[in-house]
CSV table of C-alpha atoms and ligand atoms in Angstrom, one decimal:
chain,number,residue,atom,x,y,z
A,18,UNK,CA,30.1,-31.9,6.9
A,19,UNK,CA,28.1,-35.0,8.3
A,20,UNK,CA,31.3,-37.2,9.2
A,21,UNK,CA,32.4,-34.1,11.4
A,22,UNK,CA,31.5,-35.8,15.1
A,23,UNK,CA,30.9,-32.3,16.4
A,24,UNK,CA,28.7,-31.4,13.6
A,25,UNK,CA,26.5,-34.4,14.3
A,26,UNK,CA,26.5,-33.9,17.7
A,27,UNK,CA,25.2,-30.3,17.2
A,28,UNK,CA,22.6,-31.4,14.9
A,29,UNK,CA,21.2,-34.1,17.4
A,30,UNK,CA,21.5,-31.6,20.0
A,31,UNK,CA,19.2,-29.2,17.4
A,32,UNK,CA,17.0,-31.6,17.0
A,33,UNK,CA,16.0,-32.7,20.9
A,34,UNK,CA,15.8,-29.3,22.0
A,35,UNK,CA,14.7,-27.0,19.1
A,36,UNK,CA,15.1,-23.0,19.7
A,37,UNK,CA,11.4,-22.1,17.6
A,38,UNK,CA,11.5,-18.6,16.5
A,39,UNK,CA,8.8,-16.3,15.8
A,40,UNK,CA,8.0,-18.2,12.5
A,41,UNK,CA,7.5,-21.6,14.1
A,42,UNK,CA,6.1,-20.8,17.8
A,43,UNK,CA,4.0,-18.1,18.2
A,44,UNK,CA,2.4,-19.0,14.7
A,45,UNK,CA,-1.2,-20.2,13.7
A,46,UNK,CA,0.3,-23.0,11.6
A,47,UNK,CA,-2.6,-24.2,9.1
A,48,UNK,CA,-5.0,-26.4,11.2
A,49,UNK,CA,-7.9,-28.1,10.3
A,50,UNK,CA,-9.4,-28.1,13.5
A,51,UNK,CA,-13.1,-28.5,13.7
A,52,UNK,CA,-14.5,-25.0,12.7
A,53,UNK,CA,-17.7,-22.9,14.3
A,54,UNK,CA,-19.8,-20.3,13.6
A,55,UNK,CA,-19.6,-18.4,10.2
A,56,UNK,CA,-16.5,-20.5,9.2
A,57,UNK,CA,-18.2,-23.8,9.3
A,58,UNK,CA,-21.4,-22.8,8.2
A,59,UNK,CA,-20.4,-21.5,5.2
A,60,UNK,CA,-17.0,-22.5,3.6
A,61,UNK,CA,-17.1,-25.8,1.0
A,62,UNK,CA,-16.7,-29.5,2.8
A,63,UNK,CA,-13.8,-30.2,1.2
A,64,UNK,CA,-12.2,-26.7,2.5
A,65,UNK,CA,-13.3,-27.3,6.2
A,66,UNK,CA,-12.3,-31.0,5.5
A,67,UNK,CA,-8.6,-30.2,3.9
A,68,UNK,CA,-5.6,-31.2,5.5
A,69,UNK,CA,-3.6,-28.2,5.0
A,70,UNK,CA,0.0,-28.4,3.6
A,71,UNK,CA,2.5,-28.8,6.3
A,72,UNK,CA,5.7,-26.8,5.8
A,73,UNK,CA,9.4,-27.7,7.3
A,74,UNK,CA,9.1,-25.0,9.5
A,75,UNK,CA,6.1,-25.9,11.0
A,76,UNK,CA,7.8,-27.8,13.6
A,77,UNK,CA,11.5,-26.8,14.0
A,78,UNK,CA,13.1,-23.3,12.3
A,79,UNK,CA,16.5,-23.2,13.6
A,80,UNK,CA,19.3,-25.5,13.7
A,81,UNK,CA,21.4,-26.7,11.3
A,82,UNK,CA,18.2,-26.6,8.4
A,83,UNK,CA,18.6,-29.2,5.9
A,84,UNK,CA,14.6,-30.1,5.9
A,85,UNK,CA,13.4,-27.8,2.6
A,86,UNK,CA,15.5,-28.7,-0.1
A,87,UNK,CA,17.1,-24.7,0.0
A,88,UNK,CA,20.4,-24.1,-1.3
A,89,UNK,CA,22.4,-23.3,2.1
A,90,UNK,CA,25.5,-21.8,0.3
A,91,UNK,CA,23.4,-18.7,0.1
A,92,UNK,CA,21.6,-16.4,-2.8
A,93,UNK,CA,23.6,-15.7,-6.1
A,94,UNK,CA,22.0,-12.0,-5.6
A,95,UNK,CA,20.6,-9.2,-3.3
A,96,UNK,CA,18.6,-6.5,-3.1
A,97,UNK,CA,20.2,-3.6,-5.1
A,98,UNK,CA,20.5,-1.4,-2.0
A,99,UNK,CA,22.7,-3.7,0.1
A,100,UNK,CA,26.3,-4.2,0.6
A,101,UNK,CA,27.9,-7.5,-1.0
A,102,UNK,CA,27.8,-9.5,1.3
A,103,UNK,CA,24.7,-8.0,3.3
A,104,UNK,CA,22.5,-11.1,3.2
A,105,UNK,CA,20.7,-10.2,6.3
A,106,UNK,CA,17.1,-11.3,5.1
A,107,UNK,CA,19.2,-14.8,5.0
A,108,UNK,CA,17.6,-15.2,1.3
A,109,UNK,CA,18.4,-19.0,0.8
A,110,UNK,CA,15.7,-19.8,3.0
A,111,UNK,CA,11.8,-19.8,2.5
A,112,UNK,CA,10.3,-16.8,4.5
A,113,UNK,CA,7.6,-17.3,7.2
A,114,UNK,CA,4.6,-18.4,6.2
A,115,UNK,CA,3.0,-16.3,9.0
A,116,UNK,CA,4.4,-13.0,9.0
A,117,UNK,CA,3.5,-12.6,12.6
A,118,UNK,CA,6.0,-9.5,12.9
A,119,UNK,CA,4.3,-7.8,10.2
A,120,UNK,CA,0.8,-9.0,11.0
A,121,UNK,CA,1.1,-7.3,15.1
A,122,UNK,CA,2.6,-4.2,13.7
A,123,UNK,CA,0.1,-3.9,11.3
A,124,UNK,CA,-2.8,-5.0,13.9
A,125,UNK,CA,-0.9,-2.0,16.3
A,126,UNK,CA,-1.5,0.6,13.4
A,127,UNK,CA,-5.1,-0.3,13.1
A,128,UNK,CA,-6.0,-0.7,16.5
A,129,UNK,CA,-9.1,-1.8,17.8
A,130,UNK,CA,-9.4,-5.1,19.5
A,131,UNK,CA,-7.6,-7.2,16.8
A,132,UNK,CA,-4.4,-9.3,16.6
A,133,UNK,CA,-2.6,-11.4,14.2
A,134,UNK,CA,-4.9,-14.0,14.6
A,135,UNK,CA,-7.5,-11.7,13.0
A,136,UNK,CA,-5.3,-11.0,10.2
A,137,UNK,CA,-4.2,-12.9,7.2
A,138,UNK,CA,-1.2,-11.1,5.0
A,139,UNK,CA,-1.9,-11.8,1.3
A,140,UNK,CA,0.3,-11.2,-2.3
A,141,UNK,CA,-2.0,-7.9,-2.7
A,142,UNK,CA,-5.8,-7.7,-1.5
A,143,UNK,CA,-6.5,-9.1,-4.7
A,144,UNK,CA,-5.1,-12.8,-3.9
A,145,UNK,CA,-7.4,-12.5,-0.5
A,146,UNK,CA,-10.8,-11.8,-2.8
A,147,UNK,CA,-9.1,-14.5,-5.0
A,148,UNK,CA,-9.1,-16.9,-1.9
A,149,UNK,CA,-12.7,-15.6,-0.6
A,150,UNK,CA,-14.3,-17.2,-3.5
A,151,UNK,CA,-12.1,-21.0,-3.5
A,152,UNK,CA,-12.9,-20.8,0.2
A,153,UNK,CA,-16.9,-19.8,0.1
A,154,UNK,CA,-18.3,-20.5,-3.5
A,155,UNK,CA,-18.9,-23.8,-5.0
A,156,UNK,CA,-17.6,-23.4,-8.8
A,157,UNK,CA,-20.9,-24.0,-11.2
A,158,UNK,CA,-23.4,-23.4,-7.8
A,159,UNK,CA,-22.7,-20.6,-5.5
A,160,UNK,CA,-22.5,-16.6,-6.5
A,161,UNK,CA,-21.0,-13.5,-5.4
A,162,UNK,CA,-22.7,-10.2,-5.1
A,163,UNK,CA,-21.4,-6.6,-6.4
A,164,UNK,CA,-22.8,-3.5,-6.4
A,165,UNK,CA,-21.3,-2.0,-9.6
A,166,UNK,CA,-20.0,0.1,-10.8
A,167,UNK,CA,-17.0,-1.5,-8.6
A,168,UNK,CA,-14.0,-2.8,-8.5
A,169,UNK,CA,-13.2,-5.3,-11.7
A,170,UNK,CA,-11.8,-8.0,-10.0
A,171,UNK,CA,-14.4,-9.1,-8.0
A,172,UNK,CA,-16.3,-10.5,-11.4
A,173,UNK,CA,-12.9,-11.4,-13.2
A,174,UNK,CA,-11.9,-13.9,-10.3
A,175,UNK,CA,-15.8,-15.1,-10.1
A,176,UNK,CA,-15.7,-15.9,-14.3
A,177,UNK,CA,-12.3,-17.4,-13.2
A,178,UNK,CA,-13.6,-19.5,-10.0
A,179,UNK,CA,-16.8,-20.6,-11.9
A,180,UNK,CA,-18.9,-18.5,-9.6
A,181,UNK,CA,-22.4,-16.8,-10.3
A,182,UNK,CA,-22.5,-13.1,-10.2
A,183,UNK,CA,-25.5,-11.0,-8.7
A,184,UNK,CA,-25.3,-7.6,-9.2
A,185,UNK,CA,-27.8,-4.9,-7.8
A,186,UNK,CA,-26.5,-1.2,-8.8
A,187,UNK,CA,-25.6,1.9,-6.6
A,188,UNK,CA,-27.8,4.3,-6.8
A,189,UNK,CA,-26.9,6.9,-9.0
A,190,UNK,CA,-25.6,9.2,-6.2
A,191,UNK,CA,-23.3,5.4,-5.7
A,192,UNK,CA,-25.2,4.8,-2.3
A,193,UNK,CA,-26.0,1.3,-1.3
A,194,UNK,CA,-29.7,-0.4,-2.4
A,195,UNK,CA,-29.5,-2.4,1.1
A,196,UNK,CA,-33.4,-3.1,0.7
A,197,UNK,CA,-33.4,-4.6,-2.7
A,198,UNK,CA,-29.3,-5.9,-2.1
A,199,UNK,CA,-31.2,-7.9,0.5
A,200,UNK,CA,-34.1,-8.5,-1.8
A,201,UNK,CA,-31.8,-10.4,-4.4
A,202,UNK,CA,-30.1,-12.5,-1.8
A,203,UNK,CA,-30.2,-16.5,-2.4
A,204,UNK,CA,-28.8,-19.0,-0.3
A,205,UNK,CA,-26.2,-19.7,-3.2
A,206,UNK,CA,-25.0,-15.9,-2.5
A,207,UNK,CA,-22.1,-16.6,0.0
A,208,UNK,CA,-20.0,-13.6,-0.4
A,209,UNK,CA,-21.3,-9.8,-0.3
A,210,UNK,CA,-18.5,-7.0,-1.5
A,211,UNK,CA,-19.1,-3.9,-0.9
A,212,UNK,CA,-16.1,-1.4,-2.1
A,213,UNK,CA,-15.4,1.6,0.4
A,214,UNK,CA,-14.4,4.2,-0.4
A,215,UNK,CA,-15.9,2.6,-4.2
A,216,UNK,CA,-13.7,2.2,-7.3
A,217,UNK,CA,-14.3,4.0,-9.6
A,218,UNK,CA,-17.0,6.3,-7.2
A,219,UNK,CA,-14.8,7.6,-4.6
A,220,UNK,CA,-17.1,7.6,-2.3
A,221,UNK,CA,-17.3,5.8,1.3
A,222,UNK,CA,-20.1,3.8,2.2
A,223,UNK,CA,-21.4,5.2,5.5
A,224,UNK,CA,-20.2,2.3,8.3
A,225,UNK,CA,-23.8,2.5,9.9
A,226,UNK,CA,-25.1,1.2,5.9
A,227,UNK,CA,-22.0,-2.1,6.5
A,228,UNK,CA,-24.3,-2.5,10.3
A,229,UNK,CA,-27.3,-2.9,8.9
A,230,UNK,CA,-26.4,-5.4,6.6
A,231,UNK,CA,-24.2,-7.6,9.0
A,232,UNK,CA,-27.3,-7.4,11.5
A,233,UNK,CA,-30.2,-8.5,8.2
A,234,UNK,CA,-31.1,-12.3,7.9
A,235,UNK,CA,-28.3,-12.4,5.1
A,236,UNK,CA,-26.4,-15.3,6.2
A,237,UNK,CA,-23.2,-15.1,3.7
A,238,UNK,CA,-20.1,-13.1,4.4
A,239,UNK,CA,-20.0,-9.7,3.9
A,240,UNK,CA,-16.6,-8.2,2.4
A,241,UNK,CA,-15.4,-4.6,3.0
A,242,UNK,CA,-12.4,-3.5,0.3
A,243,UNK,CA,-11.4,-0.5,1.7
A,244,UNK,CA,-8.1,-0.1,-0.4
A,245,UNK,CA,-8.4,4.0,-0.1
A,246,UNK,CA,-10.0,4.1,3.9
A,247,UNK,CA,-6.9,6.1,4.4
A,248,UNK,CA,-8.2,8.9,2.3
A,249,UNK,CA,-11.7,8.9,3.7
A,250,UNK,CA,-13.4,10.5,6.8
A,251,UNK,CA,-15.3,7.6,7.4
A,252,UNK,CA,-14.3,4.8,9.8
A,253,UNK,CA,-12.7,1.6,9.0
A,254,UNK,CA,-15.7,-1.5,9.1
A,255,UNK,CA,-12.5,-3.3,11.6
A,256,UNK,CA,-14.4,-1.7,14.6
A,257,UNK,CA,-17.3,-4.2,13.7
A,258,UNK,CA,-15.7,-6.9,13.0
A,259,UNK,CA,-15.6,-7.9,17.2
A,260,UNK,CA,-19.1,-7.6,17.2
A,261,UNK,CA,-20.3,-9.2,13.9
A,262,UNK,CA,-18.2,-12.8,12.7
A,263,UNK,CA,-20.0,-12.3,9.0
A,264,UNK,CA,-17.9,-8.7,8.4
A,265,UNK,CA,-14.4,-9.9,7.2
A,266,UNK,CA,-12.5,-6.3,5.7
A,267,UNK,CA,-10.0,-6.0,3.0
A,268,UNK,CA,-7.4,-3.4,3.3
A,269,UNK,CA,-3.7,-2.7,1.1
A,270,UNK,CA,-0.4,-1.4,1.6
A,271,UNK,CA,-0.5,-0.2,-2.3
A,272,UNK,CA,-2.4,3.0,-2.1
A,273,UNK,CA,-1.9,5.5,1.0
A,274,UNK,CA,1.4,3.2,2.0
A,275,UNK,CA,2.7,3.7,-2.1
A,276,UNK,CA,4.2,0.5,-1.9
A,277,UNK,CA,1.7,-1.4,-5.0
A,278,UNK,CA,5.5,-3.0,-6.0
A,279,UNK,CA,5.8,-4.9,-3.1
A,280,UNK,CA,2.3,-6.7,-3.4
A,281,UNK,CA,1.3,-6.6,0.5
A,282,UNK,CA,-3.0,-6.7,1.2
A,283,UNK,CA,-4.5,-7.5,4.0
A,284,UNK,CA,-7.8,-9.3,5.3
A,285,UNK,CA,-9.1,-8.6,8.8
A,286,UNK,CA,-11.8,-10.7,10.4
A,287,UNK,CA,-13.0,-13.3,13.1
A,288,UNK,CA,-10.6,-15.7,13.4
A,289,UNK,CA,-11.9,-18.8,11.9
A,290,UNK,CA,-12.0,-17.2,8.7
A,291,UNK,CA,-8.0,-16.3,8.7
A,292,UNK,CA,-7.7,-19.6,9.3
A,293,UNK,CA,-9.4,-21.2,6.6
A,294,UNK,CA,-7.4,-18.4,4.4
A,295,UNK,CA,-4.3,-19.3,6.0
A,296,UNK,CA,-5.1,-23.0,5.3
A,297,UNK,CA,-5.8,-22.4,1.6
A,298,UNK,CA,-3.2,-20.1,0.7
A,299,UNK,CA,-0.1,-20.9,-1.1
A,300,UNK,CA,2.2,-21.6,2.0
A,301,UNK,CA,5.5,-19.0,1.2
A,302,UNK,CA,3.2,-16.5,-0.6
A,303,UNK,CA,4.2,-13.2,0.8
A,304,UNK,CA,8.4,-13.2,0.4
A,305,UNK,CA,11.1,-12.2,2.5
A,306,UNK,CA,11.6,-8.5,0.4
A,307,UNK,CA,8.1,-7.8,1.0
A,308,UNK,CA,7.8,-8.2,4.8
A,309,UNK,CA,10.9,-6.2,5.3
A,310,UNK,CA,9.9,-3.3,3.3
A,311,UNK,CA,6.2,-3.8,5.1
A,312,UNK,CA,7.6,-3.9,8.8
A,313,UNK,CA,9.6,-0.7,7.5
A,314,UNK,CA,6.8,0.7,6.8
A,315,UNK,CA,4.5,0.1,10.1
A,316,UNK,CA,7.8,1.7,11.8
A,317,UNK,CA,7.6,4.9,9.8
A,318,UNK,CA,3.8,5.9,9.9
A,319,UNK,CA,4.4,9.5,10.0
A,320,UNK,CA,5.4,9.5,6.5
A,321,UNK,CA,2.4,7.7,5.7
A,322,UNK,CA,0.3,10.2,7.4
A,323,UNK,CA,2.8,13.4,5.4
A,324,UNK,CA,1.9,11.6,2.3
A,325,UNK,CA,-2.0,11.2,2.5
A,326,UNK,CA,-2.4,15.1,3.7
A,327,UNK,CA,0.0,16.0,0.5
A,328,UNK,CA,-2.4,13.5,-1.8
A,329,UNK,CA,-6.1,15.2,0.1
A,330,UNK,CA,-4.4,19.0,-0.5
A,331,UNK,CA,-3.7,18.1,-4.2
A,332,UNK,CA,-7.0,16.7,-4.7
A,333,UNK,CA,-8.7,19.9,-3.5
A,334,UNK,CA,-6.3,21.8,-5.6
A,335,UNK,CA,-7.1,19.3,-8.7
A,336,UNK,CA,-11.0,19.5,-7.8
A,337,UNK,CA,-10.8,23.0,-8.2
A,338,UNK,CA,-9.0,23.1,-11.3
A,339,UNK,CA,-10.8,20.7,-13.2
A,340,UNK,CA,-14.1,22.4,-11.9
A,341,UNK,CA,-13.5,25.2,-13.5
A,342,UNK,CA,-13.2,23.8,-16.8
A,343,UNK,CA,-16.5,24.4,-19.5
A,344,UNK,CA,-16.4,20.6,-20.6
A,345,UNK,CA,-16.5,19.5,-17.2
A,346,UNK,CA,-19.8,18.7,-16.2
A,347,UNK,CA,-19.6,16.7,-12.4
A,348,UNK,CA,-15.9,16.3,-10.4
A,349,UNK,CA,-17.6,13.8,-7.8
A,350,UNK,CA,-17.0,14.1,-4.3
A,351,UNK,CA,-13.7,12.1,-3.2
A,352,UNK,CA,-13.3,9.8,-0.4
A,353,UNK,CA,-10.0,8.3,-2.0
A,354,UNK,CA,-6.9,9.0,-3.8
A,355,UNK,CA,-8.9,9.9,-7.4
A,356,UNK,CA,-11.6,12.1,-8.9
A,357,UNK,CA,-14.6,10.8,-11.0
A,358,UNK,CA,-15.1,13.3,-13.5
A,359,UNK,CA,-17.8,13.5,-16.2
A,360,UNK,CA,-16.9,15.7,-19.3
A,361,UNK,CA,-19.8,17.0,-21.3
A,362,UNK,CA,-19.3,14.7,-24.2
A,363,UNK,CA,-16.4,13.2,-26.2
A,364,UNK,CA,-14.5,11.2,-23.0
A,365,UNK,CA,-13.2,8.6,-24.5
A,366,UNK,CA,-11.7,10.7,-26.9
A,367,UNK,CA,-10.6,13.4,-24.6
A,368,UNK,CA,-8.8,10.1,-22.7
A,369,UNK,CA,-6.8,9.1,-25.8
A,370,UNK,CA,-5.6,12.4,-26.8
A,371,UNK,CA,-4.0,12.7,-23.3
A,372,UNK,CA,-2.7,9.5,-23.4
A,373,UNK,CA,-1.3,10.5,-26.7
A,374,UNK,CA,0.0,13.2,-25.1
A,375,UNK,CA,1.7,11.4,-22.3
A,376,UNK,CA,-0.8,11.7,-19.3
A,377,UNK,CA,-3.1,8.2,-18.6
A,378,UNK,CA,-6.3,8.6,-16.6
A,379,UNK,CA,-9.3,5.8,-16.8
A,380,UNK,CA,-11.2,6.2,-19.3
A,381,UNK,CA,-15.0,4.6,-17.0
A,382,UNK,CA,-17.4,6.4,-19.6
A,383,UNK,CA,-18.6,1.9,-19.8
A,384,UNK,CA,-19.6,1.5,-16.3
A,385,UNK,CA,-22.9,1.6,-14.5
A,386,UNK,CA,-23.9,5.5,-14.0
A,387,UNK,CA,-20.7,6.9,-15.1
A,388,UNK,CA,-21.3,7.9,-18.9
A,389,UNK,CA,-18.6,10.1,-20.0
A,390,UNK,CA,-16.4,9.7,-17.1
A,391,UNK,CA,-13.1,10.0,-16.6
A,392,UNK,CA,-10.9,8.1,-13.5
A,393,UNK,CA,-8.0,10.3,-12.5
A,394,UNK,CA,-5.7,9.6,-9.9
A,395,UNK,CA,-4.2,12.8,-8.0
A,396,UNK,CA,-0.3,12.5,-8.6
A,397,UNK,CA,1.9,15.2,-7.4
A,398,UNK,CA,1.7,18.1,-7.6
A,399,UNK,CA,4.2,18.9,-10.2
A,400,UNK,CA,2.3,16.0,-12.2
A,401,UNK,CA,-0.7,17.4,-11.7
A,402,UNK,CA,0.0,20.8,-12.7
B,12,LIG,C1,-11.0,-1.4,-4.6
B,12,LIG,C2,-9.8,-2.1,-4.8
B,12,LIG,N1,-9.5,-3.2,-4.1
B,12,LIG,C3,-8.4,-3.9,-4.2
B,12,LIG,C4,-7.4,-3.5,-5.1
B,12,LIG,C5,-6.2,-4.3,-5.3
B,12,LIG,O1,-5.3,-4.0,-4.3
B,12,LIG,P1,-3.9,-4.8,-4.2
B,12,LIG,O2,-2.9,-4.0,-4.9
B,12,LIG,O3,-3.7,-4.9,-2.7
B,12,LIG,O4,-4.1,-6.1,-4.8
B,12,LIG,C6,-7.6,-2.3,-5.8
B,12,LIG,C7,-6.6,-1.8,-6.8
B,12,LIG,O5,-6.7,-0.9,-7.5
B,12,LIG,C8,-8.8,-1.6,-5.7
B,12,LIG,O6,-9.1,-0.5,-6.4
């Protein structure tokens, strides 16, 4: 009530001396300060140039908040899970745009020598590739480059963004082709994605194979999506990313963390690059329910690590098994959460009788090198029984 005095007089107080939390003072609010290095020499002029959207919060978060337009009587529902009147995620109001909490607990998980600076919390790793290209690739001009077979998005968001594609295969053991990757590299090429561990391959690429590109003459960014690194022997590419600004690493909290519903991906990189992503980005894009269930899950990593030995025993057990079988030809070696499993003939058949039959696998018989092969993801171990 604006005619109360004392309610006026607490909002002026509010306003001349502002108590910031978390969301609005230890941010990195978007900033178009002058970029360097990678950033600057690569992202599109009118990126480097934009002047970022502001939110209310920017400047002052607590108070009496009448400055975004919310509807301060509160939420007409919660989360299933909580008691009527449990509205502690205080749901009528937009979430951080920041998600510093999130972003040091995660950077705390990882380790190495990054912070929340380094990281940039996206609506699934998919919205940061998404971003990558509006960011790096002139629509009509500049291209990407894969190395299928790999994961599909990459060339549905380039036909989306207007961006070329250059493609230079794995070998057919799904190894990098650094010399002729390098050999097909234009200036338009601004973006490099390598998949490790690769969808559908399940297999790592070794992090000595990510060095040697990030030291070549390529001047783009190079892209690590390592969605399954939590089921692979091989290191995480976040160690390198100190010592080379052109590695920039995806990473997810839908496959070893099980939580693809709450749609929480990460990029990890130098620091003028999360910047430009921040800038970009839609400003609320990762909500309130997601962050809570994230932070939940930093605080509660032995679980994560019960789950991901459960997932590697059943996928030994599942190897076996499906070894075993006369119309099995190859089960690939698995760095990840899946086999690869070529059948002698028939695949795509095979797949739709057992889809008939209730169990879905991915039928990949269409991709690069894997003719007659089947994508199965381990479940547990009643399921995959
Ligand atoms: C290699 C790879 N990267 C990224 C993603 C997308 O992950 P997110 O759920 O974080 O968008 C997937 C999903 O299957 C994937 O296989």
């Amino acid at each position: 009530d604006l005619h109360n005095f004392s309610h006026i007089k607490t909002l002026c107080t509010t306003a001349d001396t502002p108590k910031l939390d978390m969301c609005a003072a230890d941010s990195s609010p978007p900033s178009n300060k002058q970029k360097t290095g990678i950033a600057a020499s690569l992202a599109r002029p009118n990126i480097l140039a934009l002047h970022p959207y502001r939110c209310a919060r920017d400047d002052y978060s607590d108070g009496i908040l009448l400055d975004a337009n919310e509807n301060a009587i509160g939420p007409t529902s919660l989360p299933t899970n909580s008691l009527p009147n449990n509205n502690s995620l205080v749901l009528e109001r937009y979430p951080c745009p920041y998600q510093i909490p999130l972003k040091e607990l995660y950077a705390a998980h990882r380790g190495g020598n990054i912070g929340s600076k380094n990281i940039f919390v996206g609506v699934g790793s998919d919205e940061a590739i998404d971003l990558l290209m509006r960011i790096f690739c002139k629509p009509g001009e500049d291209a990407i480059m894969t190395t299928p077979p790999t994961y599909g998005m990459y060339k549905v968001c380039a036909n989306i963004n207007d961006v070329g594609i250059v493609e230079v295969p794995l070998t057919e053991e799904f190894d990098l082709r650094i010399t002729e990757m390098l050999d097909a590299v234009t200036d338009k090429v601004k973006l490099m994605f390598i998949c490790s561990p690769g969808n559908p391959t399940c297999k790592a690429i070794p992090i000595d194979d990510v060095k040697r590109l990030a030291e070549s003459p390529y001047k783009g960014l190079i892209v690590v999506d390592e969605a399954y690194v939590d089921f692979s022997t091989e290191e995480s590419a976040i160690k390198l990313i100190e010592t080379y600004p052109n590695i920039l690493v995806l990473q997810t909290l839908s496959k070893a963390f099980g939580l693809a519903g709450i749609r929480c991906g990460f990029a990890i990189g130098y620091d003028d690059i999360i910047q430009l992503m921040n800038n970009v980005k839609a400003p609320y894009n990762v909500n309130k329910l997601t962050s809570e269930v994230a932070i939940n899950a930093m605080k509660n990593i032995s679980t994560l690590e019960k789950n991901i030995k459960v997932l590697l025993d059943q996928r030994e057990v599942v190897a076996k098994e499906l070894k075993e079988m006369d119309f099995v030809v190859k089960v690939y070696p698995s760095d990840s959460n899946f086999l690869l499993v070529r059948l002698k003939k028939l695949s795509k058949d095979v797949y739709k009788h057992m889809a008939d039959n209730g169990i879905v696998v991915r039928y990949r018989g269409s991709e690069m090198h894997c003719k007659e092969c089947l994508r199965i993801t381990i479940g547990t171990e009643k399921e995959n029984r």
